[in-house]
Coordinates of C-alpha atoms and ligand atoms in Angstrom, one line a residue:
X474 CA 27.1 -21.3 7.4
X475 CA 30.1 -19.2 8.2
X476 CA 32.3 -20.3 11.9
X477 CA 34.1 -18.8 14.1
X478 CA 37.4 -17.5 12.6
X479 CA 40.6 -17.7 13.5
X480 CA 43.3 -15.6 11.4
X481 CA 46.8 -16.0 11.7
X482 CA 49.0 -13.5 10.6
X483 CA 52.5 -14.5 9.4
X484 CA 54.9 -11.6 10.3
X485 CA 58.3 -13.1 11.6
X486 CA 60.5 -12.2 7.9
X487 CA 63.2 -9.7 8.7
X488 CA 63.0 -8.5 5.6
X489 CA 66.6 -8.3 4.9
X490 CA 66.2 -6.9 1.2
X491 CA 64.5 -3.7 2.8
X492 CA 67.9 -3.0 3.9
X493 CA 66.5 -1.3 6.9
X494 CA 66.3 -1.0 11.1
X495 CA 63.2 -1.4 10.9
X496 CA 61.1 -4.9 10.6
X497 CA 60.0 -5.6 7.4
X498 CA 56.1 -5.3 8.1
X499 CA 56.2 -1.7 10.1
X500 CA 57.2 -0.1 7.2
X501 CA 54.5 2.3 6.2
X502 CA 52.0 2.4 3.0
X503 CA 50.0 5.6 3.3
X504 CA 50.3 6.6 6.9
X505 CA 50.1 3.3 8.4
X506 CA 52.5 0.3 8.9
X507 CA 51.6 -3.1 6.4
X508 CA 50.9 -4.9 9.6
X509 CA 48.1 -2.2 10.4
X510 CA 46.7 -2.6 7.0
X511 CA 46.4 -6.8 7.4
X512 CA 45.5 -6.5 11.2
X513 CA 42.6 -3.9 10.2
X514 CA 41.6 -6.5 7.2
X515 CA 41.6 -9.3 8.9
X516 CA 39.4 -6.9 11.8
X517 CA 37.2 -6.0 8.6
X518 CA 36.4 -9.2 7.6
X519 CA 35.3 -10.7 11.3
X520 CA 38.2 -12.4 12.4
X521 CA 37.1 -13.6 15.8
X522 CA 40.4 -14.6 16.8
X523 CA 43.8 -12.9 15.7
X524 CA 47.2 -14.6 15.8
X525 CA 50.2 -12.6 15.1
X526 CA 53.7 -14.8 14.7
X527 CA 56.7 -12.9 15.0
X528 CA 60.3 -13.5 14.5
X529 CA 62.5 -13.5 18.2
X530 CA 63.3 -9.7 19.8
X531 CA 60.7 -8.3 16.8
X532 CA 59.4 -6.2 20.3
X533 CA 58.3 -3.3 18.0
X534 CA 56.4 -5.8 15.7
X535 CA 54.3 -7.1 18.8
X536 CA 53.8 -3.7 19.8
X537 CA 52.3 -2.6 16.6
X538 CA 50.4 -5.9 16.6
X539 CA 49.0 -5.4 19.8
X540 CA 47.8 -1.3 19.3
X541 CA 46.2 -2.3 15.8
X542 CA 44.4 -5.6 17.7
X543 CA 45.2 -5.8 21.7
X544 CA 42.6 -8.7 21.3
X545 CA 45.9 -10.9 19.3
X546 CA 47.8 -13.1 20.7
X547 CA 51.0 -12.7 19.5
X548 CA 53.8 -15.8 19.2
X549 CA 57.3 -16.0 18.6
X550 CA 58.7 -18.5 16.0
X551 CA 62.2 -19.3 16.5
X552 CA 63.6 -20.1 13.5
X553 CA 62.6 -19.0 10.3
X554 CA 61.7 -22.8 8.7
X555 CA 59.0 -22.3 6.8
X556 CA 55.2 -20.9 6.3
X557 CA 53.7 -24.2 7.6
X558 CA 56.4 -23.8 10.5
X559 CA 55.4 -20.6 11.1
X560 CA 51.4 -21.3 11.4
X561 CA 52.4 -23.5 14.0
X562 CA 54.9 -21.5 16.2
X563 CA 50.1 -20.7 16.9
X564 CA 49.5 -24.0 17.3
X565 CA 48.4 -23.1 20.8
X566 CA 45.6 -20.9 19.1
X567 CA 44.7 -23.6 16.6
X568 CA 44.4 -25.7 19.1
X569 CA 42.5 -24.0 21.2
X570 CA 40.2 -22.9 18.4
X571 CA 36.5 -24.9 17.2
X572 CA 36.1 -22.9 13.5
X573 CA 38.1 -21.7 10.3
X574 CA 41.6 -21.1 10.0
X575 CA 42.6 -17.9 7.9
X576 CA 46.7 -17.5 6.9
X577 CA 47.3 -14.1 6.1
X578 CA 51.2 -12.9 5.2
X579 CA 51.9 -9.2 6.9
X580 CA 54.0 -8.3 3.8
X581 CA 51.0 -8.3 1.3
X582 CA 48.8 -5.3 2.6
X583 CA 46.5 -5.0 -0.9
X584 CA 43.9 -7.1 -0.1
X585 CA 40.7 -6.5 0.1
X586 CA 37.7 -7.6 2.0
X587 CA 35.7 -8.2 -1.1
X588 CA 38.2 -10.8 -2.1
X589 CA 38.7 -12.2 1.3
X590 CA 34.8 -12.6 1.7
X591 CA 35.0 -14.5 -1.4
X592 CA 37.7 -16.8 -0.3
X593 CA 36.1 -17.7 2.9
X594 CA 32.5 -18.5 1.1
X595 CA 34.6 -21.0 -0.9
X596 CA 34.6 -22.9 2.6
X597 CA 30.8 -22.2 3.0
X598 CA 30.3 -24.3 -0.3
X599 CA 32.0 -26.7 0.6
X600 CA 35.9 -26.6 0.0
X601 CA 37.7 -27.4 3.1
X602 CA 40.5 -25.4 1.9
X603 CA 40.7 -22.4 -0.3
X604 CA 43.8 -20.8 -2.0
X605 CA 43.8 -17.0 -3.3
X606 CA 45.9 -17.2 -6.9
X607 CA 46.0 -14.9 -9.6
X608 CA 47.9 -14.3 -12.7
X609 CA 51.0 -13.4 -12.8
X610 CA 52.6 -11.6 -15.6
X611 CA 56.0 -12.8 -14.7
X612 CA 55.7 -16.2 -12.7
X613 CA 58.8 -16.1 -10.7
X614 CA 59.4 -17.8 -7.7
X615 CA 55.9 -17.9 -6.8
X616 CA 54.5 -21.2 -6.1
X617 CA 52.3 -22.6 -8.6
X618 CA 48.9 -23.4 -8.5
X619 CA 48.3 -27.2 -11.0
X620 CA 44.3 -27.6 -11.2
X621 CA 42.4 -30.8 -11.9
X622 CA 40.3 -30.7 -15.0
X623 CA 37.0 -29.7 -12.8
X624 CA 39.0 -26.3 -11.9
X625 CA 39.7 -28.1 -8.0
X626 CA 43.3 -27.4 -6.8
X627 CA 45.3 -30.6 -7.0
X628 CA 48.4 -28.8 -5.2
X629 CA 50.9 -26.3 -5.0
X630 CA 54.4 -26.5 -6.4
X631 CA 57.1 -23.8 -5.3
X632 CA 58.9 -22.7 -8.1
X633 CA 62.2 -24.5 -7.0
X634 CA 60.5 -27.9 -6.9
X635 CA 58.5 -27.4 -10.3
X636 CA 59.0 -29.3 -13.1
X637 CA 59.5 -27.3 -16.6
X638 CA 56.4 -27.7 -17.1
X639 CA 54.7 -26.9 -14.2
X640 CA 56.7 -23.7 -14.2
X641 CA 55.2 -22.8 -17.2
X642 CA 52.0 -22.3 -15.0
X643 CA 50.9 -18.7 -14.6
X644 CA 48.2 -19.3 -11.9
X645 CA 50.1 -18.5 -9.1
X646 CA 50.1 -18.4 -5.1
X647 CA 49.2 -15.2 -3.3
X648 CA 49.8 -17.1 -0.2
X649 CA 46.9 -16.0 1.3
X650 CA 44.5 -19.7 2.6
X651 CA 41.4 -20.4 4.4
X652 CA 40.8 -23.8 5.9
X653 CA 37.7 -25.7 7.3
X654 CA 39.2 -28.9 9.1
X655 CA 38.0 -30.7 11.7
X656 CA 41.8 -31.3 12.8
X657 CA 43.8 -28.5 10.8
X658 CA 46.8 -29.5 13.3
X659 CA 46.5 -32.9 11.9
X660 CA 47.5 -31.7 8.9
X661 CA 49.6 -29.2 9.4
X662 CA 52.0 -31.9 11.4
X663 CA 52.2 -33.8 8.5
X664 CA 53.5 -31.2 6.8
X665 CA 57.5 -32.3 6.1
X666 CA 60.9 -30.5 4.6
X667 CA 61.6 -32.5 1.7
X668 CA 62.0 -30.0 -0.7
X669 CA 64.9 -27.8 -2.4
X670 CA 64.8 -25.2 0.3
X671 CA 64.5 -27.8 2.9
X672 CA 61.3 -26.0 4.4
X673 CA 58.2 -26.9 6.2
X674 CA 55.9 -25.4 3.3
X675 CA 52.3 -24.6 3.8
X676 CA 51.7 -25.2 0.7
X677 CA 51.8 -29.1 1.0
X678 CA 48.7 -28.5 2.9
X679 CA 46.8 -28.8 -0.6
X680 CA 47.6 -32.0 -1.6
X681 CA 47.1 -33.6 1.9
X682 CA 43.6 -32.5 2.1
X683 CA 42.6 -33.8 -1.1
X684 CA 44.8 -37.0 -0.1
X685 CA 42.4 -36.5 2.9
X686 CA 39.2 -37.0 0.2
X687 CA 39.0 -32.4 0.9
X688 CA 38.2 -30.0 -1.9
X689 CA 40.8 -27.7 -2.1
X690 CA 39.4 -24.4 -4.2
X691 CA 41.1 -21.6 -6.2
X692 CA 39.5 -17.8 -5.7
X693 CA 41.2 -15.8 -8.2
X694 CA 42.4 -11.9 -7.5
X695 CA 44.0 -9.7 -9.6
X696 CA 47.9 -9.6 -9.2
X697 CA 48.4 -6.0 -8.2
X698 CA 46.2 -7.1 -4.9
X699 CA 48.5 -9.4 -4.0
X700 CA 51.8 -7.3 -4.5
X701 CA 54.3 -8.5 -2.0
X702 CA 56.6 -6.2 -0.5
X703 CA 60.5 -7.0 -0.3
X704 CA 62.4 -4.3 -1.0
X705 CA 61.6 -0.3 -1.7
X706 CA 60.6 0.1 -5.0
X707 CA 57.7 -2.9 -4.1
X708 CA 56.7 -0.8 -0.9
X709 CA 56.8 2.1 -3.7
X710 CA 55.0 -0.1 -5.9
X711 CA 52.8 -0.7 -2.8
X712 CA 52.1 2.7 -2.3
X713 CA 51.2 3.9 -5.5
X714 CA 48.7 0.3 -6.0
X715 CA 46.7 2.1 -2.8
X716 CA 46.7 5.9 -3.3
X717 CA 45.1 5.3 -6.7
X718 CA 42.8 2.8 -5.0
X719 CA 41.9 5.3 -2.0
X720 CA 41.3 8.2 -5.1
X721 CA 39.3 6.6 -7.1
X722 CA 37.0 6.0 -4.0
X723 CA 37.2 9.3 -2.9
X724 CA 36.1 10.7 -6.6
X725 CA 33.3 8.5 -6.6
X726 CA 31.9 9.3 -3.2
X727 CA 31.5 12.9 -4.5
X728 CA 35.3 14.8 -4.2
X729 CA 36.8 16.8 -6.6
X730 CA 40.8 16.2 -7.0
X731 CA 41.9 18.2 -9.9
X732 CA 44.9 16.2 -10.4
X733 CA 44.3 13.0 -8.5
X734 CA 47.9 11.4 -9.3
X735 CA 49.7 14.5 -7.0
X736 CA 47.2 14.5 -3.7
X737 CA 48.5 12.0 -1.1
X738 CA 45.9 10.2 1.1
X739 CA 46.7 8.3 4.4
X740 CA 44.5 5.1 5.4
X741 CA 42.1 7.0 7.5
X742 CA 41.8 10.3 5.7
X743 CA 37.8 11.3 5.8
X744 CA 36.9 13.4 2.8
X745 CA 33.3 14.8 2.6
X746 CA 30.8 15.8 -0.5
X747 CA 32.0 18.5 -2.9
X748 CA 35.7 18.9 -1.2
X749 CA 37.6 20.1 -3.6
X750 CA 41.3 19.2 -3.2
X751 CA 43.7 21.0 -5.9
X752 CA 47.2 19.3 -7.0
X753 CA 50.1 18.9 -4.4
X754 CA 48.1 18.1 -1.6
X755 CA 49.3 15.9 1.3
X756 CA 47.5 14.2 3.9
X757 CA 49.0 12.4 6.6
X758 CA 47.1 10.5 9.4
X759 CA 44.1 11.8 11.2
X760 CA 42.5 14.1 8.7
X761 CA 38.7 15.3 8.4
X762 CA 37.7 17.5 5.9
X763 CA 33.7 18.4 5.9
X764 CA 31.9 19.0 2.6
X765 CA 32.1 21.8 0.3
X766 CA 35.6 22.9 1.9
X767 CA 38.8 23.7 -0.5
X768 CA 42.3 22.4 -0.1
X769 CA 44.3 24.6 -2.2
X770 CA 47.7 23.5 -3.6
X771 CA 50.5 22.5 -2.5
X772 CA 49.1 21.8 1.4
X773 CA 50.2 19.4 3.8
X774 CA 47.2 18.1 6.4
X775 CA 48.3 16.2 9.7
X776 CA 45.9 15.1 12.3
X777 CA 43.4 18.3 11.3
X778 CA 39.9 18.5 11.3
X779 CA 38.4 21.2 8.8
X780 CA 34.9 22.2 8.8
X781 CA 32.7 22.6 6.2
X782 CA 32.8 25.6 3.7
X783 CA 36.2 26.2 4.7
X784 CA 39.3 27.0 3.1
X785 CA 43.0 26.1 3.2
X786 CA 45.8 26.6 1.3
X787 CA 47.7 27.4 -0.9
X788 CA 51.2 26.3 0.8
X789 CA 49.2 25.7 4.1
X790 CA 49.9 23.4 7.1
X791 CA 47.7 21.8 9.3
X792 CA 49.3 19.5 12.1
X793 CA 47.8 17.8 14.9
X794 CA 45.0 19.5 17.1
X795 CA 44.1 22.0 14.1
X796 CA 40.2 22.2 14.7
X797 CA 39.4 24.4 11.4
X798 CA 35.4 25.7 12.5
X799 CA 32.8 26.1 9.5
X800 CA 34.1 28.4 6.5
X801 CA 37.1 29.4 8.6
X802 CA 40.4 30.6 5.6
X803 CA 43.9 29.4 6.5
X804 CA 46.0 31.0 3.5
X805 CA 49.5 30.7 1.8
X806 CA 52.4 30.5 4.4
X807 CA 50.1 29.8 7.4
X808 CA 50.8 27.2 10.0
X809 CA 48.4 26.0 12.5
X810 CA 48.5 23.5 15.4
X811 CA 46.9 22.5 18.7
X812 CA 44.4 25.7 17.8
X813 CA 40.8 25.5 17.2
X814 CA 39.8 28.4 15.4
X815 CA 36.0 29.4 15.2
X816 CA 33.1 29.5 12.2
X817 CA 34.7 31.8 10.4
X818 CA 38.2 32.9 11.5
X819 CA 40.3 34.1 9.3
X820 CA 44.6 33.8 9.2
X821 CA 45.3 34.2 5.3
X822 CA 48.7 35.4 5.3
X823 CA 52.1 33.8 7.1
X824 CA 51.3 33.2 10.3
X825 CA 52.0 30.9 13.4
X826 CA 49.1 29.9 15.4
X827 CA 50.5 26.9 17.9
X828 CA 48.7 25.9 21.2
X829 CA 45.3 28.0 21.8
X830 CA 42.0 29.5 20.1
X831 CA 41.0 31.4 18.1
X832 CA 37.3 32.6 18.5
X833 CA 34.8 32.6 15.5
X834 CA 34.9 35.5 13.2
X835 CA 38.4 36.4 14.7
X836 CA 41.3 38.1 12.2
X837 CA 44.7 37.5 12.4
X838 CA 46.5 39.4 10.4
X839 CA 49.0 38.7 7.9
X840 CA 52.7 37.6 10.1
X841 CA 51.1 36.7 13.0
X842 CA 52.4 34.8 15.6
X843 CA 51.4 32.9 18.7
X844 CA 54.6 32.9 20.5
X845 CA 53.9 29.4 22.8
X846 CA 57.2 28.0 23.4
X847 CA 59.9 29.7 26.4
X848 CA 62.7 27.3 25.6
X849 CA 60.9 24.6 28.3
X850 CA 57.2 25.0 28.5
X851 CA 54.4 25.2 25.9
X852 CA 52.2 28.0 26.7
X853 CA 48.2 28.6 24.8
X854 CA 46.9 32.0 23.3
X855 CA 43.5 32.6 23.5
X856 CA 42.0 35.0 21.0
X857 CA 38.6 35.9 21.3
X858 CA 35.6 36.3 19.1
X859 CA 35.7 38.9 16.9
X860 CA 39.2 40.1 17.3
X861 CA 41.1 41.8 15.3
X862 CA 45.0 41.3 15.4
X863 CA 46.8 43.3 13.0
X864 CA 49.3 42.3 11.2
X865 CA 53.7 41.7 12.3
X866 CA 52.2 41.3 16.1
X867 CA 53.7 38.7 18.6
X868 CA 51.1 37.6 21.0
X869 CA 53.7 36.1 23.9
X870 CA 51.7 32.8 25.9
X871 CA 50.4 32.4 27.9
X872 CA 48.4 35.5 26.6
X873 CA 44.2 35.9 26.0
X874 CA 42.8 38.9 23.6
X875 CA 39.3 39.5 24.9
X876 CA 36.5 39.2 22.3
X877 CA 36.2 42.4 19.8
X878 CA 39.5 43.4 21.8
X879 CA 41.7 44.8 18.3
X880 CA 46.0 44.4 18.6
X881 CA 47.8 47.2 17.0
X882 CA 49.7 46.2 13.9
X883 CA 53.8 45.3 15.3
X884 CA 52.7 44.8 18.9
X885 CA 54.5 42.2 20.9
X886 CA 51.6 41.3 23.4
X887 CA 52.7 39.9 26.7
X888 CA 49.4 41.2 28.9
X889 CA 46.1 39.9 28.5
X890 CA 44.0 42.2 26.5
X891 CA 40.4 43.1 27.8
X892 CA 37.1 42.6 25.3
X893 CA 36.7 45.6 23.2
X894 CA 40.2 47.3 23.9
X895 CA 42.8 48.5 21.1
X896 CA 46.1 47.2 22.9
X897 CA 49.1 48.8 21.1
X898 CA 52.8 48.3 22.0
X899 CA 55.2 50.2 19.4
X900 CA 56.9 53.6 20.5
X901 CA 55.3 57.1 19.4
X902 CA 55.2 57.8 15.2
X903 CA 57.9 60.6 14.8
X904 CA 57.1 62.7 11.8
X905 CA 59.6 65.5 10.5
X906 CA 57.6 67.9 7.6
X907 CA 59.7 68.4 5.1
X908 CA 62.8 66.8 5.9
X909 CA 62.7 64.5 2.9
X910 CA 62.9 66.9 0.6
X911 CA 65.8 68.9 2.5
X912 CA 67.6 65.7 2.5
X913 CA 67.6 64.5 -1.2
X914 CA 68.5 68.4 -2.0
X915 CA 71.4 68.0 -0.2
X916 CA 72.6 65.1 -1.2
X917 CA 72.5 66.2 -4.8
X918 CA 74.1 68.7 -4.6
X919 CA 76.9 66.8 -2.8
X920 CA 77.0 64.0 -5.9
X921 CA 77.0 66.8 -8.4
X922 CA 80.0 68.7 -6.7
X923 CA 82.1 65.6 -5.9
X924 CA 81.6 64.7 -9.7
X925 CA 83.8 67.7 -11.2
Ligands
LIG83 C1 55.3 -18.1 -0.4 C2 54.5 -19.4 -0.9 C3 54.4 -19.3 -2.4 C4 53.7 -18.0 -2.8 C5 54.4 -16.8 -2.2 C6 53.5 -15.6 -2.5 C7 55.1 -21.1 0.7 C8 55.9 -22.3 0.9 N1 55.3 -20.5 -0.5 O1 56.6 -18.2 -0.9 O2 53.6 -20.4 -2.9 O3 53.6 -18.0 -4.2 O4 54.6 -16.9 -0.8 O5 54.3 -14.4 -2.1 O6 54.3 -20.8 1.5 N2 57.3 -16.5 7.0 C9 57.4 -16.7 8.4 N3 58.2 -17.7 8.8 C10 58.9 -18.5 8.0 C11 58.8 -18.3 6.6 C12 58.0 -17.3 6.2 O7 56.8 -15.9 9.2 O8 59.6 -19.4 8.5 C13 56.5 -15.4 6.5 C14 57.3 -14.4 5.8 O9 57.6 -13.3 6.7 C15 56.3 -13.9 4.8 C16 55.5 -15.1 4.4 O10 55.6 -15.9 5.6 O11 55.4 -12.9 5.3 C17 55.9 -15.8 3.2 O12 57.2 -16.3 3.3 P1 58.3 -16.2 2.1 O13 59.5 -16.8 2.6 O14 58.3 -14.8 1.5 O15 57.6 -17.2 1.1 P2 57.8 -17.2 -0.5 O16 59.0 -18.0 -0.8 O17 57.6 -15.9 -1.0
LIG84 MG1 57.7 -13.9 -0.3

């Protein structure tokens, strides 16, 4: 029988090798910080309770912590002295907590819920504390798991502690530990620094349950799920580990990326059946796209909806508050945001549509644009259904083109334009018959006489 969980989540490393202003754990794998990715796992999996522990003045780490999960508590730990220090700066949470204790680290965002699941059934059969390892291809510094000969975790040795021979051990620690205690605070108190970094480790937690008479089990994962970010090419790593994760998904769940490696997918990008995304695709936060619709190359999607049947792209760009209606066509060079344009509207040529709508069936011709910024204000264009803007014409906000209404191609519109009109604004055509001719004449004759 599963209990009532309580996950803390250890966040307080600066992360010094990121060389960066920013915290360690806001730093961003596909759209969203690693802190978002471990709060919305540990969400996923039914934590009950969330602990965040921060390092002092991380303010923008609690922040984050608190818009993923404003149901954490979030709590400081003063100095940096170790995981099993660290666990504690919740101890008020653990304390106040009848149920399961989940440790989660804020730098390792690759973990699924599948594998967490598994981790925490461990406890259901019995364990009273259960370790996520793996193997590692290159051992390191991680800690090292030694098992007893029935496969039960005897303890965990950090690598600066380890004998030669217990360094030899591939079965590593993720980090990652679930534990069913009556008194988890009882052990974590016992928990000393006698060790080469002079740390209160977490680890020692293994070998005092089973001092305790506790199983301690070993869920294996594999070793990219458990990549640890502390510098830029592992955040790169990172990155790379969950677009091709976050493809594969979307391939199997019926889209077609012609060259999955090149489209870039944020956490919460929404893809329906028989999209068909070609290469060079971007997609930052906030994107639907509804079936059969086609993302040509080289786009880049931000906070856009896009109905179905509906075409983007090439060298498109949706930003926030683009509303695309059923089988509406966005082409090369156009830009679109804060505009919901309607079932079948039509901009396929370099255009600027910011801040208004666009009614269903509407054209806007190629070099449009909605011109929705004086210097101070943002002003909205409203284009009706039907309408026909021609091409080069400046619609000045705030502006609205009555449905049917048609804009004469070069027109810079400044008055609202009643349904069904033509509304032109460009001086008279001047045509001269014949002039052309009289001119090149002329100016032949000039070249031939000043070449003698
Ligand atoms: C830890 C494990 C090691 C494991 C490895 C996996 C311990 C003692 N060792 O080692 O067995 O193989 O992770 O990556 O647990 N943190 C705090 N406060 C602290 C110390 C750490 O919040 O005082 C946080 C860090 O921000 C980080 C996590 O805990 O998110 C792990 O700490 P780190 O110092 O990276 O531990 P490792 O030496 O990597
Ligand atoms: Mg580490």
């Amino acid at each position: 029988m599963s209990r009532p969980l309580l996950t803390v989540i250890l966040a307080a490393g600066k992360g010094t090798r990121m060389r960066s202003e920013l915290p360690k754990v806001l730093h961003r794998i596909a759209g969203r910080s690693m802190l978002g990715h471990v709060l919305a796992l540990a969400q996923g999996v039914g934590g009950d309770r969330l602990a965040v522990v921060v390092g002092p003045g991380m303010e923008a780490v609690r922040a984050e912590a608190l818009a993923a999960a404003p149901q954490a508590t979030v709590f400081v730990q003063e100095n940096q002295r170790g995981t099993a220090d660290a666990v504690l700066a919740a101890r008020e949470a653990i304390a106040g907590h009848a149920g399961d204790l989940f440790v989660l680290f804020a730098d390792t965002p690759l973990i699924t819920p599948e594998t967490v699941r598994k981790l925490l059934g461990e406890l259901d059969r019995g364990a009273a504390l259960a370790v996520l390892g793996f193997e590692a291809r290159d051992p390191g510094s991680y800690g090292r798991l030694l098992t007893a000969a029935d496969g039960t975790l005897e303890a965990i040795r950090e690598a600066k502690d380890a004998s030669e021979a217990e360094r030899a051990v591939r079965l590593c620690n993720s980090g990652v530990m679930a534990f069913r205690l009556d008194a988890p605070l009882d052990v974590l108190d016992r928990i000393g620094n006698d060790n080469a970094k002079g740390e209160f480790y977490l680890t020692d937690a293994v070998a005092l349950v089973r001092a305790g008479g506790g199983r301690a089990a070993v869920v294996l994962c594999d070793e990219d799920e458990v990549l640890g970010v502390n510098a830029r090419g592992e955040l790169a790593q990172a990155e790379a580990l969950w677009q091709r994760r976050a493809r594969a998904r979307a391939m199997a769940e019926g889209v077609t990326l012609i060259a999955p490696e090149t489209v870039w997918l944020a956490f919460d990008t929404v893809l329906g059946r028989d999209v068909v995304i070609e290469p060079n695709v971007f997609f930052g936060p906030g994107v639907r796209v509804d079936d059969g619709a086609e993302i040509k190359a080289n786009s880049h999607l931000e906070g856009a909806h896009v109905g179905a049947g509906a075409r983007v792209g090439p060298f498109a760009r949706l930003r926030p508050g683009a509303v695309l209606g059923r089988d509406v066509h966005i082409g090369n060079f156009v830009e679109v945001k804060n505009v919901a344009l309607g079932d079948g509207a039509k901009a396929n040529h370099l255009s600027y549509l910011g801040d208004g709508s666009v009614g269903s069936n509407a054209n806007i011709g190629a070099g449009t644009i909605f011109c929705n910024y004086d210097g101070f204000f943002k002003h909205r264009t409203e284009v009706g259904a039907g309408a026909f803007v021609g091409s080069n014409s400046a619609l000045v906000a705030p502006v609205k083109i009555g449905d049917g209404a048609y804009i004469g191609s070069g027109s810079v519109i400044t008055k609202d334009v009643a349904a069904d009109s033509l509304a032109l604004e460009r001086s008279a055509q001047d045509e001269r018959p014949g002039w052309a001719l009289k001119f090149r004449t002329m100016m032949a004759r000039r070249k031939a006489a000043k070449g003698k």
